[in-house]
Coordinates of C-alpha atoms and ligand atoms in Angstrom, one line a residue:
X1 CA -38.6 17.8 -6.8
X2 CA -37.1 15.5 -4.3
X3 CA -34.2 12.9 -5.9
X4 CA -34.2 9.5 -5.0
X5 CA -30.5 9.0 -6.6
X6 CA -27.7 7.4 -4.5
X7 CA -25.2 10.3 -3.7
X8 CA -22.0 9.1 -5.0
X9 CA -18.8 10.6 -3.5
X10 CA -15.2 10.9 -5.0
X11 CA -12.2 9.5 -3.7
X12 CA -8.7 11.0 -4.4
X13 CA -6.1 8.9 -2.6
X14 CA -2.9 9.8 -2.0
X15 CA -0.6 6.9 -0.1
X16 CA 1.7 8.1 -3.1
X17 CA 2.1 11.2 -2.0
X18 CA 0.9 12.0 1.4
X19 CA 1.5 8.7 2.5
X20 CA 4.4 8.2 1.1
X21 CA 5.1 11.2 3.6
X22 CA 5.0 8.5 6.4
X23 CA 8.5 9.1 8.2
X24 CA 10.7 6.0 7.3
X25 CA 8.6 4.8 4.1
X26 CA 10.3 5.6 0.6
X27 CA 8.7 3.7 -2.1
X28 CA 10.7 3.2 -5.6
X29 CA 9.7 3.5 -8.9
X30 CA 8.8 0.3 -9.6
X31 CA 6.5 0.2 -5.8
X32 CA 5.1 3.3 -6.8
X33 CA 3.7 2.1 -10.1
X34 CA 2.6 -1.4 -8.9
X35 CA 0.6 0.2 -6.6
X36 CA -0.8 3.1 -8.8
X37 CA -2.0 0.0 -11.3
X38 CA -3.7 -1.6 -8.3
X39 CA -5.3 1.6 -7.0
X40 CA -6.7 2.3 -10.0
X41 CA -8.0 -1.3 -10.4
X42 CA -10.0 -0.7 -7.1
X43 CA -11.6 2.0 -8.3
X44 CA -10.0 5.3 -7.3
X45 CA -11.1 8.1 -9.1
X46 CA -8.1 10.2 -8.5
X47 CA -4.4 8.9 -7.6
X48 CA -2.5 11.6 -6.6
X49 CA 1.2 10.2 -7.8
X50 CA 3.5 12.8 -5.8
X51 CA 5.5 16.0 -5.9
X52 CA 7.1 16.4 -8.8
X53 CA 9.3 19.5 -7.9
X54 CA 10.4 17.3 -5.2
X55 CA 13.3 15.8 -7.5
X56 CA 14.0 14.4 -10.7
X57 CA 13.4 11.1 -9.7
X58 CA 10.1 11.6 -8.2
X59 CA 8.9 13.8 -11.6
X60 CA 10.4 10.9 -13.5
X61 CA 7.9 8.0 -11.7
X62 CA 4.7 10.9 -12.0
X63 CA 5.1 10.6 -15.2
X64 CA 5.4 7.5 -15.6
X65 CA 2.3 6.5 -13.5
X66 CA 0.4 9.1 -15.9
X67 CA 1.9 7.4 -18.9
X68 CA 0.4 4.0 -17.9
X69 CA -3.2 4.7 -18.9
X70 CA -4.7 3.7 -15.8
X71 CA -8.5 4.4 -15.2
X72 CA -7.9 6.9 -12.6
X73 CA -7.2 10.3 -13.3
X74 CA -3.8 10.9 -12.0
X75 CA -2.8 14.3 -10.2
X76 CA 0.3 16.0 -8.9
X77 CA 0.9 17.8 -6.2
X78 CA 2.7 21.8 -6.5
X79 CA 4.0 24.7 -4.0
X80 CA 2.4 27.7 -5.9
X81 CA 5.3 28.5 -7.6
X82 CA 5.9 28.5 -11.1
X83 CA 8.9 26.3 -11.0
X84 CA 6.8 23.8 -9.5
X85 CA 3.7 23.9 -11.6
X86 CA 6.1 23.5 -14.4
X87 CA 7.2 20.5 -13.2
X88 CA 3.9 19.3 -12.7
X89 CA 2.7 20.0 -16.2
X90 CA 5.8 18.3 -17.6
X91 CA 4.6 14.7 -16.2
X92 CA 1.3 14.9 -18.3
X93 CA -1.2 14.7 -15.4
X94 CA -4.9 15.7 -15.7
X95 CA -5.0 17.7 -12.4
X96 CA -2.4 19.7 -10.4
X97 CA -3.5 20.5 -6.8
X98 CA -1.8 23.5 -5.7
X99 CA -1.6 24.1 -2.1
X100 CA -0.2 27.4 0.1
X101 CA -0.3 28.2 4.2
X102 CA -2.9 30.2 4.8
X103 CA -3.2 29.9 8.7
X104 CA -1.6 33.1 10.4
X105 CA 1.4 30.7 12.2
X106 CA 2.3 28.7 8.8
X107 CA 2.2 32.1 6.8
X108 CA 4.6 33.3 9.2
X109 CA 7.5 30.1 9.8
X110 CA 6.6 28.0 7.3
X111 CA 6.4 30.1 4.6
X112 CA 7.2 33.8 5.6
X113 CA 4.4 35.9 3.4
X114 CA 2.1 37.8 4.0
X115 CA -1.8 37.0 3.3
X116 CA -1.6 39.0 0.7
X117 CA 1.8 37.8 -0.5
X118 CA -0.2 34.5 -0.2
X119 CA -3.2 35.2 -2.1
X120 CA -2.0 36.8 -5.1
X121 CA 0.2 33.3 -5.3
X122 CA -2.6 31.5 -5.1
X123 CA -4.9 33.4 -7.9
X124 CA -1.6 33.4 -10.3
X125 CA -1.4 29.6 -9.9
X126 CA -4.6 28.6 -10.2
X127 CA -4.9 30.9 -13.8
X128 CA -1.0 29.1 -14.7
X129 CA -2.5 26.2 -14.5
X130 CA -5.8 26.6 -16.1
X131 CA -3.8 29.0 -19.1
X132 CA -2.4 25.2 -19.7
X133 CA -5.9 23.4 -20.2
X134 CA -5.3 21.5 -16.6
X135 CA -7.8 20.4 -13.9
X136 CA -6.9 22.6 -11.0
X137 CA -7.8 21.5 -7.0
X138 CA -6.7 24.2 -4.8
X139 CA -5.8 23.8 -1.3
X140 CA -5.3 26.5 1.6
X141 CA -2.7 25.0 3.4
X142 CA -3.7 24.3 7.2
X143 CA -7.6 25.6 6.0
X144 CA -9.1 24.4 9.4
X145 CA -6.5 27.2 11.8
X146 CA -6.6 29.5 9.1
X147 CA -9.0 33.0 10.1
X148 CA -12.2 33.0 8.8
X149 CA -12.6 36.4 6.6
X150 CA -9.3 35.2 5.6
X151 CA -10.3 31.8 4.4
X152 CA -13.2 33.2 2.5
X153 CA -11.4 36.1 1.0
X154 CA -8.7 32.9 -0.7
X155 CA -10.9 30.4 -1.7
X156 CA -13.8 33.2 -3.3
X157 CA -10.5 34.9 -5.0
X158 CA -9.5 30.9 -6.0
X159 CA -12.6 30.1 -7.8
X160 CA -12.7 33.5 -9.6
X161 CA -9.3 32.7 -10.5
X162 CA -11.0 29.7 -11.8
X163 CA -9.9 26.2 -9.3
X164 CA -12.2 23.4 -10.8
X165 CA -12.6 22.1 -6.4
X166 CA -11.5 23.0 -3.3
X167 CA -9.9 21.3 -1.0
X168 CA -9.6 22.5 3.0
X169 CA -7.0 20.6 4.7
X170 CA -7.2 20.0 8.4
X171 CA -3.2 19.9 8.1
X172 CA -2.6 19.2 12.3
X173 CA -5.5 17.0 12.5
X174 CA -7.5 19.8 14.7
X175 CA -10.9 19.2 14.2
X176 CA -13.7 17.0 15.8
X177 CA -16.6 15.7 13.5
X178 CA -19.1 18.5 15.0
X179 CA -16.5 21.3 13.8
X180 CA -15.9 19.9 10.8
X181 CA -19.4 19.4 9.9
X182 CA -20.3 23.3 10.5
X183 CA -17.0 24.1 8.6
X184 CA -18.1 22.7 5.8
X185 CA -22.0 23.6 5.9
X186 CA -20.3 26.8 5.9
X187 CA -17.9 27.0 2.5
X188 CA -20.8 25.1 1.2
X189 CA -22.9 28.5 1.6
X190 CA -20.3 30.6 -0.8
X191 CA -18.2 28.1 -2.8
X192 CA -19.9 27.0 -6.0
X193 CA -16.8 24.4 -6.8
X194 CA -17.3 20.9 -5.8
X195 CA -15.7 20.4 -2.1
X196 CA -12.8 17.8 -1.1
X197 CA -12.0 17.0 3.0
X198 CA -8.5 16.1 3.6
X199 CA -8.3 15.2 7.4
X200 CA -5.3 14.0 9.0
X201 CA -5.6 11.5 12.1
X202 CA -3.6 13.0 14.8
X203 CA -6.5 13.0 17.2
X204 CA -7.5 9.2 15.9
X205 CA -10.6 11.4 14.2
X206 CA -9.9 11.6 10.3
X207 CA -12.1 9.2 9.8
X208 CA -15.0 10.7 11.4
X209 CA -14.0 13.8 10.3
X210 CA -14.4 13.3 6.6
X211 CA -17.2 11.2 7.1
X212 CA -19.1 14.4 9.0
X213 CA -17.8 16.9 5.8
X214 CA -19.6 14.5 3.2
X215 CA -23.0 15.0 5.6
X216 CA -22.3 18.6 5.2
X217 CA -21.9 18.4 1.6
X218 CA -17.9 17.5 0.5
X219 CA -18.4 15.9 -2.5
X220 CA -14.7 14.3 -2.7
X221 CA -12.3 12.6 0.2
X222 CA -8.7 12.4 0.4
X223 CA -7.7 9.2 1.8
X224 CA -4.4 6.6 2.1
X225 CA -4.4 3.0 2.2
X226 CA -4.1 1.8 6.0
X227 CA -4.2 5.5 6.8
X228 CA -0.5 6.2 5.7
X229 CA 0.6 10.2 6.0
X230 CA 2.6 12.7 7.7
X231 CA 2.4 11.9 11.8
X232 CA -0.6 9.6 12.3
X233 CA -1.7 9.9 9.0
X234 CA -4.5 10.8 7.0
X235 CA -8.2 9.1 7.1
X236 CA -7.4 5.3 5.9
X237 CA -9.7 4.7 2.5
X238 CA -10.8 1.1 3.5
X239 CA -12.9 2.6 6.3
X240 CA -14.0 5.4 4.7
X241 CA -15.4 3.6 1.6
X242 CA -16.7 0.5 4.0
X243 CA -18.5 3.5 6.0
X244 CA -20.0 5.6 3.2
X245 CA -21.3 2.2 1.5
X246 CA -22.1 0.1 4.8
X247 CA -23.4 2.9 7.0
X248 CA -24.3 5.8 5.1
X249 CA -25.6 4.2 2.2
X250 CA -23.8 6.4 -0.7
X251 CA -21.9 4.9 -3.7
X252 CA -18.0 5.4 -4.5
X253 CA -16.3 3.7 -7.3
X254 CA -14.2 1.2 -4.7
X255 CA -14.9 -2.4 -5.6
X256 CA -14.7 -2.8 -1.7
X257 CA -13.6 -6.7 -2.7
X258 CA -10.3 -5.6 -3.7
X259 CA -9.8 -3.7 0.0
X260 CA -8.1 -6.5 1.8
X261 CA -5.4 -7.2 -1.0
X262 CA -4.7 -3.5 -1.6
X263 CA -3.9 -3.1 1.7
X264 CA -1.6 -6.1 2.0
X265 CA 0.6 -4.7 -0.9
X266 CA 0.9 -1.2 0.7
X267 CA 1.8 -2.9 4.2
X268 CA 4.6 -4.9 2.3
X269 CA 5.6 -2.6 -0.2
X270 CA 5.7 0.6 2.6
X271 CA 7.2 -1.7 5.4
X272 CA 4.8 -0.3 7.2
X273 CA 2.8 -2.9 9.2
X274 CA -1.1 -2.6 9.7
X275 CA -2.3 -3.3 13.6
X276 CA -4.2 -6.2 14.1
X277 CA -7.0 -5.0 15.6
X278 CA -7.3 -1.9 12.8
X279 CA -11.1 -1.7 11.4
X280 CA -11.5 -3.7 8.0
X281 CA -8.4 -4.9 7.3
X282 CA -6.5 -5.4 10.4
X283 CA -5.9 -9.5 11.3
X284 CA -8.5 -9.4 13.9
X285 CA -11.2 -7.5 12.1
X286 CA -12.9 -11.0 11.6
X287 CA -11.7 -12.8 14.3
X288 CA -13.8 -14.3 16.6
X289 CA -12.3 -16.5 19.9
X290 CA -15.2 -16.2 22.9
X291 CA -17.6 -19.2 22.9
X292 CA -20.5 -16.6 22.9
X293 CA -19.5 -15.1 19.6
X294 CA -18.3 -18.1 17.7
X295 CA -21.3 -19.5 18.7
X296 CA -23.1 -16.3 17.4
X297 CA -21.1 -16.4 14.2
X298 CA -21.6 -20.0 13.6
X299 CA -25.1 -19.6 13.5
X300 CA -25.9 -16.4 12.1
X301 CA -23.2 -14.0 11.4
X302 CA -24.8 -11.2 11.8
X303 CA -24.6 -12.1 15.5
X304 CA -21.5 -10.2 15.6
X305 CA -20.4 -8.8 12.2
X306 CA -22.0 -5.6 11.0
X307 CA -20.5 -6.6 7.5
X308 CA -19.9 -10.0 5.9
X309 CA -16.3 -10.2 5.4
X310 CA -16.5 -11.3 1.8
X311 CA -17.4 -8.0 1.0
X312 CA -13.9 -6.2 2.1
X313 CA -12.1 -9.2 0.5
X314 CA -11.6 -11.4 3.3
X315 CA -13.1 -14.3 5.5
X316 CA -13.8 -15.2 8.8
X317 CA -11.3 -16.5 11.3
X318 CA -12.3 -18.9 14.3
X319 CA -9.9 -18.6 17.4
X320 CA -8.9 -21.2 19.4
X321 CA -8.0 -19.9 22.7
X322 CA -8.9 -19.5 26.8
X323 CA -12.2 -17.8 25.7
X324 CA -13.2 -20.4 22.9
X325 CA -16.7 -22.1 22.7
X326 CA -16.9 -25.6 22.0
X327 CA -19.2 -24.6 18.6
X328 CA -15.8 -22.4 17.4
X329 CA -13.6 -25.3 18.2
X330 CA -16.0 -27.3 16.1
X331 CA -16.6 -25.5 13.1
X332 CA -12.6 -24.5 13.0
X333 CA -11.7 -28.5 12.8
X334 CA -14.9 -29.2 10.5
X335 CA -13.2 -26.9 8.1
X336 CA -10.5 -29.1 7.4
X337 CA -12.7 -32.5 7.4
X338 CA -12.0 -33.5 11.1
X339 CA -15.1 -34.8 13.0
X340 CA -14.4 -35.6 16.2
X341 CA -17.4 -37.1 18.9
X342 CA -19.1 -34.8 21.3
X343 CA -17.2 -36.6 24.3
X344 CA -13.8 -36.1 22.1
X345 CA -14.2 -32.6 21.3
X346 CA -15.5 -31.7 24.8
X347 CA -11.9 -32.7 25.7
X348 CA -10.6 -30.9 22.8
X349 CA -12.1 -28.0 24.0
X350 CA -10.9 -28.7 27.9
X351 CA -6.8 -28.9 26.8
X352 CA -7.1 -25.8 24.4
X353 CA -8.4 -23.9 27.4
X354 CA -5.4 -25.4 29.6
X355 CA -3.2 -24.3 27.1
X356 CA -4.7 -20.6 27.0
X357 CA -4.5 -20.4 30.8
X358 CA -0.9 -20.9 30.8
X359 CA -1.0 -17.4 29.2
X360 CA 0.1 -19.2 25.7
X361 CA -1.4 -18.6 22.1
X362 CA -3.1 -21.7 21.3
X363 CA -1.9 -21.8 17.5
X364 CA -3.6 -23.7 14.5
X365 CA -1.0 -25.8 14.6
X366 CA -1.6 -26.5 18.6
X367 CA -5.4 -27.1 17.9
X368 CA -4.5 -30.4 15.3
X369 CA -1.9 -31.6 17.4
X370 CA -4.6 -31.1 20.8
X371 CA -7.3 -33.3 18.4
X372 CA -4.4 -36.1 17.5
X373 CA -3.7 -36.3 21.0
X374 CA -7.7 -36.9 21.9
X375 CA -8.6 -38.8 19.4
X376 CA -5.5 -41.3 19.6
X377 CA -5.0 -40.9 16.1
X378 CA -2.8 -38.5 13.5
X379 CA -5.3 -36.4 12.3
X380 CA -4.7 -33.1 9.8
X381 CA -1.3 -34.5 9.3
X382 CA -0.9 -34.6 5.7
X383 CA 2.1 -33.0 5.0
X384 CA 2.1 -31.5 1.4
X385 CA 6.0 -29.7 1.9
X386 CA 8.2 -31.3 3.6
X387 CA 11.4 -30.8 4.4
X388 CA 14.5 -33.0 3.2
X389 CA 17.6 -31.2 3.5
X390 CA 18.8 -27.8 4.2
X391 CA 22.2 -25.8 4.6
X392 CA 23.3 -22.5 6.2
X393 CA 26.1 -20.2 5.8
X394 CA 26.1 -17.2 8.0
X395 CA 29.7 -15.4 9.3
X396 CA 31.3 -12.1 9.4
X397 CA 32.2 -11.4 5.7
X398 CA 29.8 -13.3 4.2
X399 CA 26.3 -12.8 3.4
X400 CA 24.0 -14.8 5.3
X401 CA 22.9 -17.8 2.9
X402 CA 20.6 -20.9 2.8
X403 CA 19.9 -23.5 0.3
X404 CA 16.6 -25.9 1.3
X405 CA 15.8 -28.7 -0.6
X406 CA 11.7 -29.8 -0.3
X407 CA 9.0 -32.1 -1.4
X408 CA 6.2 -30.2 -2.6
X409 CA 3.1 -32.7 -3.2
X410 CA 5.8 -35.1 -4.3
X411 CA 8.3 -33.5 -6.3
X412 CA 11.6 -32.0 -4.9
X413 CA 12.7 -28.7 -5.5
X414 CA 15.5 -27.0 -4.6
X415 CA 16.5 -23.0 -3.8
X416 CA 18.9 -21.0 -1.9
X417 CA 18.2 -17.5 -0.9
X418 CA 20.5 -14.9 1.6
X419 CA 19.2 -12.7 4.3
X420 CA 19.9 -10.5 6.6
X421 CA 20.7 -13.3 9.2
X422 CA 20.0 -17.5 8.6
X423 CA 16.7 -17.3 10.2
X424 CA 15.9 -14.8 7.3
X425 CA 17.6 -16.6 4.1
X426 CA 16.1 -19.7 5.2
X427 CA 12.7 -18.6 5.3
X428 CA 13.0 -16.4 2.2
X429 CA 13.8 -20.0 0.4
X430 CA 11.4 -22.4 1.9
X431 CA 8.5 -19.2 0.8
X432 CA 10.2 -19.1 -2.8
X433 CA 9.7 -23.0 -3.1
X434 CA 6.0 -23.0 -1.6
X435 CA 5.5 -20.1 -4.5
X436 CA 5.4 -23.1 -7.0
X437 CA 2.3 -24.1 -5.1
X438 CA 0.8 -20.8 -3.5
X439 CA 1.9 -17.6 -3.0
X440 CA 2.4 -18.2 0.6
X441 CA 4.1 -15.0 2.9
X442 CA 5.0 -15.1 6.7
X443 CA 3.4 -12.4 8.1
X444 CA 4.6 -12.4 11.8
X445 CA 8.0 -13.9 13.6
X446 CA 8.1 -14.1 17.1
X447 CA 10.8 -15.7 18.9
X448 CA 11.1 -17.0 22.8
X449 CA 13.7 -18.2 25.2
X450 CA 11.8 -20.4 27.1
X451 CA 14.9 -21.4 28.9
X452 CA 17.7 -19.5 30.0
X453 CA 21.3 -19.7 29.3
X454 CA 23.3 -20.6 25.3
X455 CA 21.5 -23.8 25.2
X456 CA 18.6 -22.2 25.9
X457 CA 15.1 -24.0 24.0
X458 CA 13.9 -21.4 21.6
X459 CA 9.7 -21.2 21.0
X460 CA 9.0 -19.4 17.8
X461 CA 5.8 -18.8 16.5
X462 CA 4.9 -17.8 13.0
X463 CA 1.8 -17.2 11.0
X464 CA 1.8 -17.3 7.4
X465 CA -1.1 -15.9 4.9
X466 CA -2.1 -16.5 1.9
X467 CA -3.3 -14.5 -1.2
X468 CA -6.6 -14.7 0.2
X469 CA -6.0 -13.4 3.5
X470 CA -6.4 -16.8 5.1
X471 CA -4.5 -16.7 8.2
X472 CA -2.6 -19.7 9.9
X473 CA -0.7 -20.3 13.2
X474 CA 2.5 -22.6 14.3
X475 CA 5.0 -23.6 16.3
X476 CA 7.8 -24.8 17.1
X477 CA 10.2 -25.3 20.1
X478 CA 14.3 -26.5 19.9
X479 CA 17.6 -25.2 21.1
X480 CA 18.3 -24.3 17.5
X481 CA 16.9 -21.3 16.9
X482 CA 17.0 -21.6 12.7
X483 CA 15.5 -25.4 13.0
X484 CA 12.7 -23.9 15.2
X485 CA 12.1 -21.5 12.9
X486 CA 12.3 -23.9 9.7
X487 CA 9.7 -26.3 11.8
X488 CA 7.0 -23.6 12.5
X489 CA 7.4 -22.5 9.2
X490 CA 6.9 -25.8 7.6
X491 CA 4.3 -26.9 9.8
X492 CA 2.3 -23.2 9.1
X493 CA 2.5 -23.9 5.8
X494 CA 0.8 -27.6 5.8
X495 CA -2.1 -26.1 7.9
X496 CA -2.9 -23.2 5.6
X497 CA -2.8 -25.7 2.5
X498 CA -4.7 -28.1 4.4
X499 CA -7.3 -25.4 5.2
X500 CA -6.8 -24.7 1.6
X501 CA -7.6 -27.9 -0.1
X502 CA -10.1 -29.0 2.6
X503 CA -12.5 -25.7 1.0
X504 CA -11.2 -26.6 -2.5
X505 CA -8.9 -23.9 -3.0
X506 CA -5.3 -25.3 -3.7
X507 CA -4.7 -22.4 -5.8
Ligands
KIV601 O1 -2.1 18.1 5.1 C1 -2.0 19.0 4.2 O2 -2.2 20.2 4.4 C2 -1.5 18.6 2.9 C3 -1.5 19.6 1.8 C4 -0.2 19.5 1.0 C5 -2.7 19.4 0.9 O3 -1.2 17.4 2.7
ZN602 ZN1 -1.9 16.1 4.3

């Protein structure tokens, strides 16, 4: 009897553990846990929290992301040692995934055992762990490099010893999608257990590699937020989950929705910034600037987006620039009520180009003040914050310090904030302030000499986002670098809430 049912795959992330293996990102207690409560809101159906043998703290923040009844099941990560699995079992979790080197050059430096050192280890974890009522995943270390009859040999001796799934790690990130698929066609022949694909990105194929394992029959991925891991990572979760539902068809548990603002927390809380031209969730994933595409877009998106950005949490963004279309330009000022003639935005369209030729970003900011100049009138000028007074303290021994004062639609408020410079304690206060209105965040800094010498003119260009992922560009030029910095700012943040209240969406 053929089944018509939607296959549904499982998806065990681990940003908390593998990508927390990122070199330079070390998330605290209190990252670890905001981010476990928002994995589990998007749907995860496995968090794997850390490594609790790795040291009292981390076993401490395990189990306290297992104490937080979250949806997700929440797993820990052991050596097969007993030390370790103890430490595991003392956070509470509902699996342990115990993992060994099982490829002849990791038995030999990494760990220094034998193979069969290595799989009587195995088989006495896996029944440790199951003697203590615990969902066990089992994972030979380095699985894709590792011999074949040795491979088999492990993982048959694993699931006698009773492992509830396997996982095969392709620890150096070896494989190609073909591989992969035949590699898992294969353990598919002899293991009974369902079948995980943990693929890490050092050729720029995770992706594709787990994607090829689920046509051969892995029932479960392993994935991190913006692809976070060990070297160039592991395969990223948004584009897994967008690919499996999109391309393939299949169900997971992800409320896809949720994708873009996950991914902005990890970025901020890791440090670790996402590219802007990454799949799904990068800043130019639904960006369009050529006049052929905006034109496309405008008209039917489909033209030039194989997905609707509402469904990955985010929304379109126009682009003025060299390349733009006069329809972009167009739709890009009709979205914050200006209208200008055909004759007016034809010019419009003529200066922005002008502007992009000079090899310069034409910024949001740039486009308004293009359209006042045309149309011989202030248009999009409304200034909901603006600035009244401000103070700076920066100096050897002291801490870098600002204090702003600001109208916010009408009322003043005041803040002071330090840094790690003046530029950075004076942002930090104006984005406290604009918090009373909308969480607001500066998401890029750029700063130009345009001039040479100490009284050189400084350009900087910021763009600041809000919760929504709405984008905006400014700038601002001046031989003071912080007032530069103050006017892009302030002038980013009157676009976006312009944009904002233009679609209705103050907050
Ligand atoms: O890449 C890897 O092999 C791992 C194991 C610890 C599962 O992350
Ligand atoms: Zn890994």
């Amino acid at each position: 009897m053929t089944s018509d049912k939607v296959r549904s795959i499982r998806i065990l992330d681990t940003t908390l553990r593998d990508g927390e293996q990122t070199p330079g990102v070390s998330l605290t207690a209190e990252d670890k846990i905001e981010i476990a409560q928002q994995l589990s809101k998007l749907g995860v159906d496995i968090i794997e929290a850390g490594f609790p043998s790795s040291s009292e703290g981390e076993r401490k923040i395990v189990k306290e992301i297992a104490k937080q009844g979250l949806t997700s099941k929440i797993c820990a990560l052991s050596r097969c040692t007993k030390k370790d699995i103890d430490a595991a079992l003392e956070c509470d979790v509902d699996i342990i995934h115990v993992f060994i080197p099982t490829s002849p050059v990791q038995m030999k430096y990494a760990v220094n055992m034998t193979p069969q050192q290595v799989l009587d280890s195995a088989v006495e974890s896996i029944q440790y762990v199951k003697k203590h009522g615990v969902a066990c995943e089992f994972s030979p270390m380095d699985a894709t490099r590792t011999e074949k009859p040795f491979l088999k040999e492990i993982c048959l001796a694993a699931q006698d010893a009773g492992m509830d799934s396997l996982n095969t790690p392709d620890t150096v990130g070896c494989m190609i999608p073909r591989t992969t698929y035949e590699f898992f066609k294969e353990l598919k022949s002899y293991i009974k257990v369902p079948l995980s694909a943990h693929c890490h990105n050092d050729f720029g194929l995770a992706v594709a590699n787990s994607l090829a394992a689920v046509e051969a029959g892995a029932d479960q991925v392993h994935t991190a937020i913006n692809g976070l891991g060990e070297r160039a990572g592991n395969a990223a979760l948004e584009e897994v989950v967008t690919t499996l539902h999109v391309v393939y068809g299949y169900k997971t548990n992800i409320n896809t929705r949720l994708l873009y603002s996950t991914s902005r927390m990890v970025s901020s809380l890791s440090g670790v910034s996402v590219q802007v031209n990454k799949a799904i969730v990068g800043e130019n994933a639904f960006a369009h600037e050529s006049g052929i595409h905006t034109r496309g877009v405008t008209e039917q998106p489909l033209t030039f987006e194989p997905i609707s950005p509402e469904l990955v949490g985010r929304t379109r963004k126009l682009v003025a620039g060299k390349l733009a279309g006069t329809r972009g330009i167009q739709a890009e000022l009709n979205e914050i009520g200006i209208h200008p003639t055909d004759a007016q935005l034809a010019d419009i369209v003529k200066r922005v180009k002008e502007l992009g030729d000079k090899g310069k970003m034409v910024t949001d900011a740039d486009l308004i003040a293009i359209t006042s100049a045309v149309m011989g009138q202030v248009v999009g000028e409304e200034k909901i914050v603006d600035l009244c007074d401000m103070a700076v303290v920066t100096g050897i021994k002291v801490i870098p310090t600002a204090s702003v004062r600001l109208m916010l639609d009408g009322k003043e408020y005041v803040a002071a904030e330090t840094g790690v410079g003046p530029v950075d304690a004076v942002l930090k206060a104006i984005t406290k302030l604009t918090s009373n209105l909308k969480q607001i965040r500066l998401s890029e800094y750029r700063l130009e000499a345009i001039t040479g010498g100490s009284n050189a003119v400084a350009e900087v260009v910021i763009k600041v986002e809000d919760e929504n992922g709405r984008i905006v560009s400014a700038r601002a030029a001046r031989e003071d670098i912080v007032m530069a910095s103050v006017e892009a700012m302030i002038n980013g943040i009157n676009k976006l809430l312009l944009k904002n209240s233009k679609q209705g969406n103050t907050k």
